mmCIF file of C-alpha atoms in Angstrom:
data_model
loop_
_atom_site.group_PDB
_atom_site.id
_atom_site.type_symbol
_atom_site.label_atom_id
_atom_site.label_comp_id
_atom_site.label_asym_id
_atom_site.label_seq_id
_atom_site.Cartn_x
_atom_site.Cartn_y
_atom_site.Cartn_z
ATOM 1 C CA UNK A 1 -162.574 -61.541 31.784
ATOM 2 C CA UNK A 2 -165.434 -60.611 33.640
ATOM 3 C CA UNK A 3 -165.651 -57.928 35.760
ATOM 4 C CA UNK A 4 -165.321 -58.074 39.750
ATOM 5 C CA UNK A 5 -168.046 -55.391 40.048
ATOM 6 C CA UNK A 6 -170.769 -54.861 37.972
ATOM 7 C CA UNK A 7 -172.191 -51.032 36.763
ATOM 8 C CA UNK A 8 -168.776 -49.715 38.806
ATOM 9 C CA UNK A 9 -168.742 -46.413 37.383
ATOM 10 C CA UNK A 10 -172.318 -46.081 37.699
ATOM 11 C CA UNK A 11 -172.381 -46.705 41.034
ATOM 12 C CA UNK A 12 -169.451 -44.660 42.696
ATOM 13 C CA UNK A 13 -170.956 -41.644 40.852
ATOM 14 C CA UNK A 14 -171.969 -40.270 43.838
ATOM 15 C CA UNK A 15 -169.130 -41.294 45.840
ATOM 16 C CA UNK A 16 -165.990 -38.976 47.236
ATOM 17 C CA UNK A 17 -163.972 -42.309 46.287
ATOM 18 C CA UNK A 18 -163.705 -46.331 47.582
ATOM 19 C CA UNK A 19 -162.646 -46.759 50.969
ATOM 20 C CA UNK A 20 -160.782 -50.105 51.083
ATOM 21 C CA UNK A 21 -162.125 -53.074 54.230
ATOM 22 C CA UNK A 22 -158.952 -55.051 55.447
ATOM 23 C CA UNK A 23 -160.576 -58.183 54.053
ATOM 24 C CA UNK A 24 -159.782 -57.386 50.854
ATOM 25 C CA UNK A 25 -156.268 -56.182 51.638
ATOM 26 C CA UNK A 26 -155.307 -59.570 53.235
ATOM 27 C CA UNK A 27 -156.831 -61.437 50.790
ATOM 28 C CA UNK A 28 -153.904 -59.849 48.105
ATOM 29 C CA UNK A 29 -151.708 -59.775 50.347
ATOM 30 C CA UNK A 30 -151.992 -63.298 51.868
ATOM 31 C CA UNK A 31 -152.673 -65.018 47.946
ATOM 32 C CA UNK A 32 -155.702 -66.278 49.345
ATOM 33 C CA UNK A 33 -156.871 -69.652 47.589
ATOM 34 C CA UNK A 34 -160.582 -68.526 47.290
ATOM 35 C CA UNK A 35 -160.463 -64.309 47.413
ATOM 36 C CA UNK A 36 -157.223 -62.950 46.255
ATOM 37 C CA UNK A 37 -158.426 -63.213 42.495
ATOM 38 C CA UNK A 38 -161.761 -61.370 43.540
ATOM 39 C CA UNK A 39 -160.084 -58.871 45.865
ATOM 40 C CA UNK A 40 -157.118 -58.148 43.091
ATOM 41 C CA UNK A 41 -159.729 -57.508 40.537
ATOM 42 C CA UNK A 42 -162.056 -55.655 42.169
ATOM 43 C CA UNK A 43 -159.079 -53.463 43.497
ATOM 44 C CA UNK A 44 -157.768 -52.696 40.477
ATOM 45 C CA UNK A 45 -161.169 -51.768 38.964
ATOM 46 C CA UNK A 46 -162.020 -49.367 41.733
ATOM 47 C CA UNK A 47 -158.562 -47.618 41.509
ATOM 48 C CA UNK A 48 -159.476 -47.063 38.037
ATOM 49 C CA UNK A 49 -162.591 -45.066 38.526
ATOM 50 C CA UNK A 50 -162.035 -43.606 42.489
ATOM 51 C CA UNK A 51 -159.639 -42.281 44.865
ATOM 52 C CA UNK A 52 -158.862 -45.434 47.091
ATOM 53 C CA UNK A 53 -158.988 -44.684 51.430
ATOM 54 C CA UNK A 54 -157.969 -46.418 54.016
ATOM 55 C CA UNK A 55 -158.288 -45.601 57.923
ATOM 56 C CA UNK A 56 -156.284 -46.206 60.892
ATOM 57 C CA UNK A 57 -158.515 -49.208 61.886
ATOM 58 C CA UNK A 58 -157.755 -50.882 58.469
ATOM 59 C CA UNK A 59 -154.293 -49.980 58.976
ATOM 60 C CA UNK A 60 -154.432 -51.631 62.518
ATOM 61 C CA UNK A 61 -156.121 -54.683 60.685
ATOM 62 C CA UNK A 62 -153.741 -55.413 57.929
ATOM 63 C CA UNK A 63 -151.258 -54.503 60.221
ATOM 64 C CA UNK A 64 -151.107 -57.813 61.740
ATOM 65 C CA UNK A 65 -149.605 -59.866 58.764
ATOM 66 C CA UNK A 66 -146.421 -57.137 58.735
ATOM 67 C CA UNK A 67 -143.016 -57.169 61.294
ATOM 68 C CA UNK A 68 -142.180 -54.057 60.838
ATOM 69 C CA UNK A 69 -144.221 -50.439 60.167
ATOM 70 C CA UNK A 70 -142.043 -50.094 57.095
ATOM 71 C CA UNK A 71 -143.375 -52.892 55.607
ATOM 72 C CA UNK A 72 -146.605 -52.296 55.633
ATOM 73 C CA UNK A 73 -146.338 -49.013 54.202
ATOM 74 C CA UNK A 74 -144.453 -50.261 51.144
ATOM 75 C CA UNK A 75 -148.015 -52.302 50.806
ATOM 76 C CA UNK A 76 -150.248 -49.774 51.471
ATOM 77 C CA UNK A 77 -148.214 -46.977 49.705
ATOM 78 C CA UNK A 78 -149.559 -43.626 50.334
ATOM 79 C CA UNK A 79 -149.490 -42.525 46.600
ATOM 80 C CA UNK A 80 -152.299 -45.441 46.233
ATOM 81 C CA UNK A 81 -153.890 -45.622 49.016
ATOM 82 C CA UNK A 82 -155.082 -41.770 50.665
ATOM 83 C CA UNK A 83 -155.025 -41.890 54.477
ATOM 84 C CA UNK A 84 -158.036 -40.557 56.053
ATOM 85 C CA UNK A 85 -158.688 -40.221 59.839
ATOM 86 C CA UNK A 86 -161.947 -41.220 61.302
ATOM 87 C CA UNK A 87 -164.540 -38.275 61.512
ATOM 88 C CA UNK A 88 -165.921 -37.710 64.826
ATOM 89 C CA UNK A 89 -169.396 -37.827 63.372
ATOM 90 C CA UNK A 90 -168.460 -41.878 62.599
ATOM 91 C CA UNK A 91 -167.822 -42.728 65.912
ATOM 92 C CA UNK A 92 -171.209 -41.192 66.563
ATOM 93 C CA UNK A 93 -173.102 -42.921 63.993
ATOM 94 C CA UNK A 94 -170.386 -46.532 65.043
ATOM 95 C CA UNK A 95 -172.043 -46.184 68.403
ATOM 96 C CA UNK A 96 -176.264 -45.571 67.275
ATOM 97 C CA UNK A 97 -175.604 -48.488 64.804
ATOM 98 C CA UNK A 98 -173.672 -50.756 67.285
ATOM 99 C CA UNK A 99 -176.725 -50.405 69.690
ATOM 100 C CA UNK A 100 -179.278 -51.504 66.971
ATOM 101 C CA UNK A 101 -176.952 -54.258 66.597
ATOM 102 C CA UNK A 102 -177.499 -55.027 70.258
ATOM 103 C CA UNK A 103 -181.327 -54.398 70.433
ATOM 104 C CA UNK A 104 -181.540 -56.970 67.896
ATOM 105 C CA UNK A 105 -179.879 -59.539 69.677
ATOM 106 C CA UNK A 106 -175.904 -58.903 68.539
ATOM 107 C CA UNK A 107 -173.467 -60.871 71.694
ATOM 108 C CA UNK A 108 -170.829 -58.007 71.207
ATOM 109 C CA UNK A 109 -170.628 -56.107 74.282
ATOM 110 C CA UNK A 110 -168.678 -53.121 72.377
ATOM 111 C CA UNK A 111 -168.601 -51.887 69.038
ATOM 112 C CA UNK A 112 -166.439 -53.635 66.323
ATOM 113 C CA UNK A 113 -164.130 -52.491 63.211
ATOM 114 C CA UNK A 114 -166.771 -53.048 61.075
ATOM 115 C CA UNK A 115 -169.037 -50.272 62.576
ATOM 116 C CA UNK A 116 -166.464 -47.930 62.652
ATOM 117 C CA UNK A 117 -165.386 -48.748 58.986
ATOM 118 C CA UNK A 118 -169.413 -48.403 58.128
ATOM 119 C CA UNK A 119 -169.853 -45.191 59.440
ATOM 120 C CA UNK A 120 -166.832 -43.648 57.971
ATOM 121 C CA UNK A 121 -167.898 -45.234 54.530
ATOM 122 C CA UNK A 122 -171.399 -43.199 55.270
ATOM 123 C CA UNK A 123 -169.998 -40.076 56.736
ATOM 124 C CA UNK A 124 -167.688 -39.690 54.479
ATOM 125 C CA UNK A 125 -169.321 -40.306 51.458
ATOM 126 C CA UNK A 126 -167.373 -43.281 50.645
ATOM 127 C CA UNK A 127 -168.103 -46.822 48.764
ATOM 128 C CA UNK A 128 -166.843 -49.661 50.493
ATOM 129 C CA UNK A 129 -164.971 -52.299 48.637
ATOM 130 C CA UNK A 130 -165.048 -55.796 51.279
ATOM 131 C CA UNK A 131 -166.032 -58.974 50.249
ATOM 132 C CA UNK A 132 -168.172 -59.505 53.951
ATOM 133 C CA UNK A 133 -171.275 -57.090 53.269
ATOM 134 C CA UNK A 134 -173.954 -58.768 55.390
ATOM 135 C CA UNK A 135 -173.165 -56.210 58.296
ATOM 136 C CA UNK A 136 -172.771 -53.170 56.435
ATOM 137 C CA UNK A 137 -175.532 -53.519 54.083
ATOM 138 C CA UNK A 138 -177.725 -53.736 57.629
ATOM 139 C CA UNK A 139 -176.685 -51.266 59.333
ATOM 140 C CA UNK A 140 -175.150 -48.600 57.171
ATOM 141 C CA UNK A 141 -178.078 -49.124 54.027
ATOM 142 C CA UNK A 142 -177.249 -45.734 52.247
ATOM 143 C CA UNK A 143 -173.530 -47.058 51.536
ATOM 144 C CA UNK A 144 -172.554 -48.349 47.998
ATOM 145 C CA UNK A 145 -171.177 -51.353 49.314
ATOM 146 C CA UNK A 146 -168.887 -53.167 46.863
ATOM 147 C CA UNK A 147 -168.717 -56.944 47.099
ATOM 148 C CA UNK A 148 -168.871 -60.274 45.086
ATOM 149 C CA UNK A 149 -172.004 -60.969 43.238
ATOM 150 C CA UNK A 150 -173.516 -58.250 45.564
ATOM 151 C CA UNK A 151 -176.681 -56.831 43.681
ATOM 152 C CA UNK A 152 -177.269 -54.118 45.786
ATOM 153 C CA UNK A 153 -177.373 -50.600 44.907
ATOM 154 C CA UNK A 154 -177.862 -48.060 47.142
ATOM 155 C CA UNK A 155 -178.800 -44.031 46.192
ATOM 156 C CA UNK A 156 -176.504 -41.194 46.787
ATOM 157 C CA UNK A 157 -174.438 -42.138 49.951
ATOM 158 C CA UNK A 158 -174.963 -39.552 52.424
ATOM 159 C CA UNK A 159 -173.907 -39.380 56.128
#
């Protein structure tokens, strides 16, 4: 079988560990036709080489396909998946990189997940495993962003 990311442990060699997008949560989760395959494999391979994180904003996110809080912690268990609060540093660098977003011609009139989840990726030293990297490969270039047939690879990660 062929592997979900290529050169993995080359390229979270400078990287604290793999934080985790919600994409690729729900696609698991949800057996998604086209992604769950992708998002399964490319899991597992990162928990084999990293330290998988997850925020509260991708907690919020996956959040929504669970009744009940206890559910959703038996699928994100803790002893998999570290919980990491956001660093105030990433809401700094959310809001710089939400405003480029803007000045080139973004409609959002306030900043999204995704620049949240890019900055903590970059402040914290963090891949990012999601299978939607047009946004974060923009605006957050110094993160190893981990994503199908993505052929991107960034230097050391650095905040």
């Amino acid at each position: 079988m062929t592997a979900a990311i290529t050169n993995l442990r080359a390229r979270l060699s400078a990287c604290r560990g793999v934080l985790v997008d919600s994409n690729v949560l729900l696609d698991i989760a949800t057996d998604d036709p086209n992604w769950s395959d992708w998002s399964g494999r490319a899991l597992a391979e990162s928990a084999e080489h990293a330290t998988l994180f997850i925020n509260p904003i991708i907690y919020a996110e996956v959040s929504i396909g669970y009744t009940t809080i206890e559910a959703l912690d038996a699928a994100l268990p803790a002893m998999l998946y570290q919980r990491e609060p956001l660093p105030w540093e990433a809401g700094f660098l959310a809001g710089k990189s939400f405003l480029q977003y803007r000045r080139r011609g973004g409609l959002r009139t306030s900043p999204l997940p995704d620049f949240y989840i890019g900055a903590h990726a970059a402040i914290g030293r963090l891949a990012l495993l999601t299978r939607d990297a047009a946004r974060y490969v923009s605006y957050f270039p110094k993160v190893q962003i981990l994503a199908p047939e993505s052929k991107r690879c960034a230097a050391s990660p650095s905040g």
